[in-house]
Amino acid sequence: MQIDLRILRFDPERDKKPHWESYVVEADPKMDRILDLLHRVKWEQDGTLTFRRSCAHGVCGSDAMLINGRNRLACKVRLEQLGRKITIAPLPGLPVVKDLVVDMEGFFSKLRSVQPFLVNESVVPARERRQSAADRALIDDTTKCILCASCTSSCPSFWAKPEYVGPAAIVNAHRFIFDTRDEAADERLEILADKDGVWRCRTIFNCTDACPRGIKITQAILEVSQAIQERQV
Ligand code: SF4
Ligand code: F3S
Ligand code: FES
């Protein structure tokens, strides 16, 4: 089957602005994924096409892009889920480095701002810091994040106000705020109580819809907002 593929291309050394380019690619809709199409274009038609990818199995989070209008991982979307006409563009709202590669520095700096790591100053036990199954369940969902940026770059509040810390950072803060072994929840809640923190969320749900890991992002944001109110940060 032939796929009509349109890709938004941009080379900062050559182009003043992004432009669409079309490709016809032979594909098997039952077997192939979007990443296979991109490889075929790059290896057989135009070696200058630039995109990120690593694991090819939905684990590393490096190949999120806008596919037929929705943020998805190229390695996870099977062609049979789409039609014969497919458009691909870089993640919206982030600066484009080249073609489908966006600059993730702002995204990662927001992530770093919420201390996405365990803080515990007490003496390390001989084996491990134990946790009950019920306590672990509180953070089950938010531990699944692979930092693909699909959520933050699909959020209209982030487009309108790029200073907004964004859903991905809040998800990763949630993962430690509700970890019973962690001691820095109040600090994180204080950071997220800032004017560019959780209050910028308007419960639009695009983030939840975009997440390739099925994380209930909007719910996590609401839980963090509630914790801020309860602790009166
Ligand atoms: Fe990606 Fe989901 Fe993590 Fe957002 S929460 S960065 S969409 S895996
Ligand atoms: Fe944005 Fe998600 Fe909130 S799309 S407004 S962060 S629910
Ligand atoms: Fe790793 Fe797609 S290439 S998630």
mmCIF file of C-alpha atoms and ligand atoms in Angstrom:
data_model
loop_
_atom_site.group_PDB
_atom_site.id
_atom_site.type_symbol
_atom_site.label_atom_id
_atom_site.label_comp_id
_atom_site.label_asym_id
_atom_site.label_seq_id
_atom_site.Cartn_x
_atom_site.Cartn_y
_atom_site.Cartn_z
ATOM 1 C CA MET A 1 0.000 0.000 0.000
ATOM 2 C CA GLN A 2 1.212 3.501 -0.848
ATOM 3 C CA ILE A 3 1.164 6.150 1.853
ATOM 4 C CA ASP A 4 1.066 9.868 1.041
ATOM 5 C CA LEU A 5 3.269 11.380 3.669
ATOM 6 C CA ARG A 6 3.656 15.103 4.335
ATOM 7 C CA ILE A 7 6.392 16.235 6.672
ATOM 8 C CA LEU A 8 6.977 19.740 7.989
ATOM 9 C CA ARG A 9 10.625 20.433 7.188
ATOM 10 C CA PHE A 10 12.896 23.166 8.491
ATOM 11 C CA ASP A 11 16.646 23.598 8.133
ATOM 12 C CA PRO A 12 17.772 26.737 9.994
ATOM 13 C CA GLU A 13 20.864 26.993 7.756
ATOM 14 C CA ARG A 14 18.767 27.104 4.578
ATOM 15 C CA ASP A 15 15.132 27.991 5.290
ATOM 16 C CA LYS A 16 13.531 31.205 6.524
ATOM 17 C CA LYS A 17 10.480 29.288 7.756
ATOM 18 C CA PRO A 18 9.149 25.704 7.878
ATOM 19 C CA HIS A 19 7.572 24.230 4.734
ATOM 20 C CA TRP A 20 5.737 20.997 3.885
ATOM 21 C CA GLU A 21 7.383 18.315 1.737
ATOM 22 C CA SER A 22 5.542 15.310 0.293
ATOM 23 C CA TYR A 23 6.735 11.720 -0.086
ATOM 24 C CA VAL A 24 5.114 8.562 -1.419
ATOM 25 C CA VAL A 25 6.196 5.565 0.662
ATOM 26 C CA GLU A 26 5.448 1.883 0.176
ATOM 27 C CA ALA A 27 4.288 0.350 3.460
ATOM 28 C CA ASP A 28 2.528 -2.581 5.122
ATOM 29 C CA PRO A 29 -0.263 -1.079 7.288
ATOM 30 C CA LYS A 30 -0.403 -4.148 9.544
ATOM 31 C CA MET A 31 3.338 -4.302 10.221
ATOM 32 C CA ASP A 32 4.706 -0.785 9.844
ATOM 33 C CA ARG A 33 4.715 2.083 12.290
ATOM 34 C CA ILE A 34 5.324 5.759 11.646
ATOM 35 C CA LEU A 35 8.977 5.317 12.588
ATOM 36 C CA ASP A 36 9.356 2.749 9.757
ATOM 37 C CA LEU A 37 8.035 5.346 7.282
ATOM 38 C CA LEU A 38 10.465 7.966 8.527
ATOM 39 C CA HIS A 39 13.358 5.513 8.222
ATOM 40 C CA ARG A 40 12.292 4.653 4.677
ATOM 41 C CA VAL A 41 12.219 8.325 3.685
ATOM 42 C CA LYS A 42 15.592 8.963 5.300
ATOM 43 C CA TRP A 43 17.334 5.860 3.979
ATOM 44 C CA GLU A 44 15.782 5.714 0.497
ATOM 45 C CA GLN A 45 14.643 9.223 -0.491
ATOM 46 C CA ASP A 46 16.219 12.059 1.490
ATOM 47 C CA GLY A 47 19.074 11.484 3.911
ATOM 48 C CA THR A 48 18.781 15.034 5.261
ATOM 49 C CA LEU A 49 15.474 14.315 7.030
ATOM 50 C CA THR A 50 16.198 14.735 10.747
ATOM 51 C CA PHE A 51 14.354 13.165 13.680
ATOM 52 C CA ARG A 52 15.191 11.640 17.050
ATOM 53 C CA ARG A 53 14.663 8.027 17.996
ATOM 54 C CA SER A 54 16.467 5.429 20.034
ATOM 55 C CA CYS A 55 14.679 2.393 21.499
ATOM 56 C CA ALA A 56 11.961 2.024 18.811
ATOM 57 C CA HIS A 57 9.777 0.356 21.457
ATOM 58 C CA GLY A 58 8.023 3.148 23.342
ATOM 59 C CA VAL A 59 10.531 3.238 26.190
ATOM 60 C CA CYS A 60 12.982 6.118 25.672
ATOM 61 C CA GLY A 61 10.464 8.853 24.802
ATOM 62 C CA SER A 62 12.698 10.438 22.160
ATOM 63 C CA ASP A 63 10.432 10.267 19.077
ATOM 64 C CA ALA A 64 7.322 12.192 20.142
ATOM 65 C CA MET A 65 5.932 14.275 17.274
ATOM 66 C CA LEU A 66 2.657 15.661 15.931
ATOM 67 C CA ILE A 67 1.105 12.857 13.862
ATOM 68 C CA ASN A 68 -2.161 13.652 12.070
ATOM 69 C CA GLY A 69 -2.749 16.447 14.568
ATOM 70 C CA ARG A 70 -2.030 14.509 17.773
ATOM 71 C CA ASN A 71 1.151 14.202 19.799
ATOM 72 C CA ARG A 72 2.277 10.579 19.669
ATOM 73 C CA LEU A 73 5.393 8.415 19.657
ATOM 74 C CA ALA A 74 6.375 7.548 16.073
ATOM 75 C CA CYS A 75 7.501 4.080 17.150
ATOM 76 C CA LYS A 76 4.117 3.250 18.728
ATOM 77 C CA VAL A 77 1.616 4.368 16.090
ATOM 78 C CA ARG A 78 0.758 1.609 13.609
ATOM 79 C CA LEU A 79 -0.230 2.705 10.120
ATOM 80 C CA GLU A 80 -3.522 0.809 10.345
ATOM 81 C CA GLN A 81 -4.521 3.289 13.085
ATOM 82 C CA LEU A 82 -4.258 6.098 10.500
ATOM 83 C CA GLY A 83 -5.466 6.627 6.952
ATOM 84 C CA ARG A 84 -3.461 6.596 3.692
ATOM 85 C CA LYS A 85 -2.679 10.318 4.105
ATOM 86 C CA ILE A 86 -0.407 11.113 7.012
ATOM 87 C CA THR A 87 1.044 14.431 8.155
ATOM 88 C CA ILE A 88 3.928 14.734 10.567
ATOM 89 C CA ALA A 89 5.216 17.881 12.253
ATOM 90 C CA PRO A 90 7.458 18.584 15.244
ATOM 91 C CA LEU A 91 5.947 18.844 18.738
ATOM 92 C CA PRO A 92 4.066 22.159 18.964
ATOM 93 C CA GLY A 93 5.116 24.975 21.271
ATOM 94 C CA LEU A 94 8.817 24.024 21.453
ATOM 95 C CA PRO A 95 11.602 25.661 19.387
ATOM 96 C CA VAL A 96 12.508 23.614 16.301
ATOM 97 C CA VAL A 97 16.185 22.711 15.932
ATOM 98 C CA LYS A 98 15.778 20.952 12.569
ATOM 99 C CA ASP A 99 12.846 19.161 10.898
ATOM 100 C CA LEU A 100 11.218 17.006 13.621
ATOM 101 C CA VAL A 101 13.836 17.693 16.291
ATOM 102 C CA VAL A 102 12.792 20.209 18.944
ATOM 103 C CA ASP A 103 14.901 21.918 21.580
ATOM 104 C CA MET A 104 14.119 20.130 24.880
ATOM 105 C CA GLU A 105 16.321 22.288 27.119
ATOM 106 C CA GLY A 106 13.431 24.445 28.434
ATOM 107 C CA PHE A 107 11.397 21.294 29.069
ATOM 108 C CA PHE A 108 14.202 19.640 31.053
ATOM 109 C CA SER A 109 15.023 22.789 32.978
ATOM 110 C CA LYS A 110 11.401 22.911 34.224
ATOM 111 C CA LEU A 111 11.684 19.257 35.173
ATOM 112 C CA ARG A 112 14.875 19.965 37.148
ATOM 113 C CA SER A 113 13.141 22.851 38.952
ATOM 114 C CA VAL A 114 10.810 20.447 40.822
ATOM 115 C CA GLN A 115 13.619 18.218 42.184
ATOM 116 C CA PRO A 116 12.623 14.997 40.389
ATOM 117 C CA PHE A 117 14.619 12.727 42.682
ATOM 118 C CA LEU A 118 14.235 11.148 46.133
ATOM 119 C CA VAL A 119 15.291 13.405 49.025
ATOM 120 C CA ASN A 120 15.888 11.592 52.297
ATOM 121 C CA GLU A 121 18.616 12.649 54.716
ATOM 122 C CA SER A 122 18.093 9.830 57.247
ATOM 123 C CA VAL A 123 20.631 7.015 57.598
ATOM 124 C CA VAL A 124 20.411 4.604 54.685
ATOM 125 C CA PRO A 125 19.169 1.197 55.932
ATOM 126 C CA ALA A 126 21.309 -1.886 55.343
ATOM 127 C CA ARG A 127 19.043 -3.167 52.590
ATOM 128 C CA GLU A 128 16.525 -0.669 51.209
ATOM 129 C CA ARG A 129 14.016 1.995 52.203
ATOM 130 C CA ARG A 130 10.899 -0.138 52.659
ATOM 131 C CA GLN A 131 7.443 0.901 51.487
ATOM 132 C CA SER A 132 4.055 -0.813 51.820
ATOM 133 C CA ALA A 133 2.192 -1.918 48.700
ATOM 134 C CA ALA A 134 -0.544 0.630 49.510
ATOM 135 C CA ASP A 135 1.996 3.460 49.736
ATOM 136 C CA ARG A 136 3.628 2.361 46.489
ATOM 137 C CA ALA A 137 0.229 2.402 44.789
ATOM 138 C CA LEU A 138 -0.040 6.165 45.406
ATOM 139 C CA ILE A 139 2.750 6.788 42.890
ATOM 140 C CA ASP A 140 2.263 3.818 40.562
ATOM 141 C CA ASP A 141 0.832 5.916 37.754
ATOM 142 C CA THR A 142 3.273 8.825 37.815
ATOM 143 C CA THR A 143 6.372 6.577 37.935
ATOM 144 C CA LYS A 144 5.550 5.541 34.350
ATOM 145 C CA CYS A 145 6.624 8.827 32.731
ATOM 146 C CA ILE A 146 9.253 8.529 29.972
ATOM 147 C CA LEU A 147 9.752 12.308 29.574
ATOM 148 C CA CYS A 148 8.586 12.414 25.962
ATOM 149 C CA ALA A 149 7.103 15.966 26.296
ATOM 150 C CA SER A 150 3.891 15.002 24.462
ATOM 151 C CA CYS A 151 1.822 16.352 27.356
ATOM 152 C CA THR A 152 3.471 19.715 27.918
ATOM 153 C CA SER A 153 3.677 20.486 24.200
ATOM 154 C CA SER A 154 -0.046 19.707 23.722
ATOM 155 C CA CYS A 155 -1.189 22.043 26.501
ATOM 156 C CA PRO A 156 -2.854 25.313 25.411
ATOM 157 C CA SER A 157 -1.974 26.891 28.776
ATOM 158 C CA PHE A 158 1.698 26.189 27.998
ATOM 159 C CA TRP A 159 1.361 27.585 24.455
ATOM 160 C CA ALA A 160 -0.187 30.767 25.873
ATOM 161 C CA LYS A 161 2.313 31.060 28.713
ATOM 162 C CA PRO A 162 5.572 29.177 28.069
ATOM 163 C CA GLU A 163 6.687 29.996 31.625
ATOM 164 C CA TYR A 164 4.066 27.486 32.877
ATOM 165 C CA VAL A 165 6.011 24.611 34.464
ATOM 166 C CA GLY A 166 3.788 22.223 32.476
ATOM 167 C CA PRO A 167 2.183 18.819 33.071
ATOM 168 C CA ALA A 168 5.337 16.693 32.670
ATOM 169 C CA ALA A 169 7.155 18.508 35.474
ATOM 170 C CA ILE A 170 4.066 18.256 37.695
ATOM 171 C CA VAL A 171 3.753 14.513 37.008
ATOM 172 C CA ASN A 172 7.368 13.997 38.032
ATOM 173 C CA ALA A 173 6.934 16.175 41.114
ATOM 174 C CA HIS A 174 3.830 14.129 42.012
ATOM 175 C CA ARG A 175 5.882 10.949 41.804
ATOM 176 C CA PHE A 176 8.068 12.197 44.708
ATOM 177 C CA ILE A 177 5.573 14.397 46.621
ATOM 178 C CA PHE A 178 3.435 11.321 47.304
ATOM 179 C CA ASP A 179 6.379 8.961 47.867
ATOM 180 C CA THR A 180 6.207 8.118 51.592
ATOM 181 C CA ARG A 181 10.037 7.762 51.722
ATOM 182 C CA ASP A 182 10.654 11.318 50.502
ATOM 183 C CA GLU A 183 11.227 14.350 52.743
ATOM 184 C CA ALA A 184 11.023 17.275 50.321
ATOM 185 C CA ALA A 185 7.322 17.343 49.458
ATOM 186 C CA ASP A 186 6.786 20.767 51.049
ATOM 187 C CA GLU A 187 9.618 22.295 49.018
ATOM 188 C CA ARG A 188 8.191 20.919 45.786
ATOM 189 C CA LEU A 189 4.691 22.066 46.694
ATOM 190 C CA GLU A 190 6.047 25.543 47.364
ATOM 191 C CA ILE A 191 7.672 25.611 43.929
ATOM 192 C CA LEU A 192 4.444 24.440 42.297
ATOM 193 C CA ALA A 193 2.330 26.959 44.231
ATOM 194 C CA ASP A 194 4.138 29.699 42.269
ATOM 195 C CA LYS A 195 2.224 31.758 39.678
ATOM 196 C CA ASP A 196 3.708 29.589 36.894
ATOM 197 C CA GLY A 197 2.948 26.356 38.739
ATOM 198 C CA VAL A 198 -0.187 24.207 38.976
ATOM 199 C CA TRP A 199 -2.641 27.130 38.933
ATOM 200 C CA ARG A 200 -1.928 27.682 35.231
ATOM 201 C CA CYS A 201 -3.669 24.366 34.509
ATOM 202 C CA ARG A 202 -7.193 24.915 33.186
ATOM 203 C CA THR A 203 -8.073 21.180 33.182
ATOM 204 C CA ILE A 204 -8.120 21.086 29.386
ATOM 205 C CA PHE A 205 -7.110 17.364 29.370
ATOM 206 C CA ASN A 206 -4.994 17.528 26.158
ATOM 207 C CA CYS A 207 -2.068 16.280 28.238
ATOM 208 C CA THR A 208 -3.921 13.178 29.426
ATOM 209 C CA ASP A 209 -5.076 12.466 25.889
ATOM 210 C CA ALA A 210 -1.519 12.774 24.529
ATOM 211 C CA CYS A 211 0.325 10.638 27.077
ATOM 212 C CA PRO A 212 1.677 7.445 25.436
ATOM 213 C CA ARG A 213 1.944 5.839 28.891
ATOM 214 C CA GLY A 214 -1.720 6.414 29.718
ATOM 215 C CA ILE A 215 -0.857 8.424 32.833
ATOM 216 C CA LYS A 216 -3.859 10.215 34.363
ATOM 217 C CA ILE A 217 -2.034 13.523 34.178
ATOM 218 C CA THR A 218 -4.935 15.889 34.879
ATOM 219 C CA GLN A 219 -5.811 13.866 37.971
ATOM 220 C CA ALA A 220 -2.185 14.034 39.161
ATOM 221 C CA ILE A 221 -2.218 17.826 38.695
ATOM 222 C CA LEU A 222 -5.433 18.063 40.719
ATOM 223 C CA GLU A 223 -3.932 15.921 43.505
ATOM 224 C CA VAL A 224 -0.916 18.231 43.678
ATOM 225 C CA SER A 225 -3.187 21.336 43.726
ATOM 226 C CA GLN A 226 -5.200 19.755 46.536
ATOM 227 C CA ALA A 227 -2.031 18.974 48.532
ATOM 228 C CA ILE A 228 -0.960 22.627 48.180
ATOM 229 C CA GLN A 229 -4.325 23.764 49.543
ATOM 230 C CA GLU A 230 -4.322 21.218 52.372
ATOM 231 C CA ARG A 231 -0.814 22.089 53.489
ATOM 232 C CA GLN A 232 -1.476 25.794 52.855
ATOM 233 C CA VAL A 233 1.872 26.240 51.150
HETATM 234 FE FE1 SF4 B 1 5.270 11.856 28.090
HETATM 235 FE FE2 SF4 B 1 3.207 11.089 29.617
HETATM 236 FE FE3 SF4 B 1 5.554 11.719 30.746
HETATM 237 FE FE4 SF4 B 1 4.057 13.614 29.664
HETATM 238 S S1 SF4 B 1 3.554 12.340 31.440
HETATM 239 S S2 SF4 B 1 6.261 13.398 29.406
HETATM 240 S S3 SF4 B 1 3.162 12.555 27.921
HETATM 241 S S4 SF4 B 1 5.160 10.000 29.358
HETATM 242 FE FE1 F3S B 2 -2.887 21.741 30.115
HETATM 243 FE FE2 F3S B 2 -3.406 19.321 30.813
HETATM 244 FE FE3 F3S B 2 -4.023 21.274 32.428
HETATM 245 S S1 F3S B 2 -3.677 20.187 28.823
HETATM 246 S S2 F3S B 2 -4.478 22.963 31.051
HETATM 247 S S3 F3S B 2 -1.988 20.709 31.822
HETATM 248 S S4 F3S B 2 -5.203 19.441 32.083
HETATM 249 FE FE1 FES B 3 12.076 5.271 22.033
HETATM 250 FE FE2 FES B 3 10.033 5.745 20.391
HETATM 251 S S1 FES B 3 12.129 5.494 19.869
HETATM 252 S S2 FES B 3 10.042 5.750 22.523
#
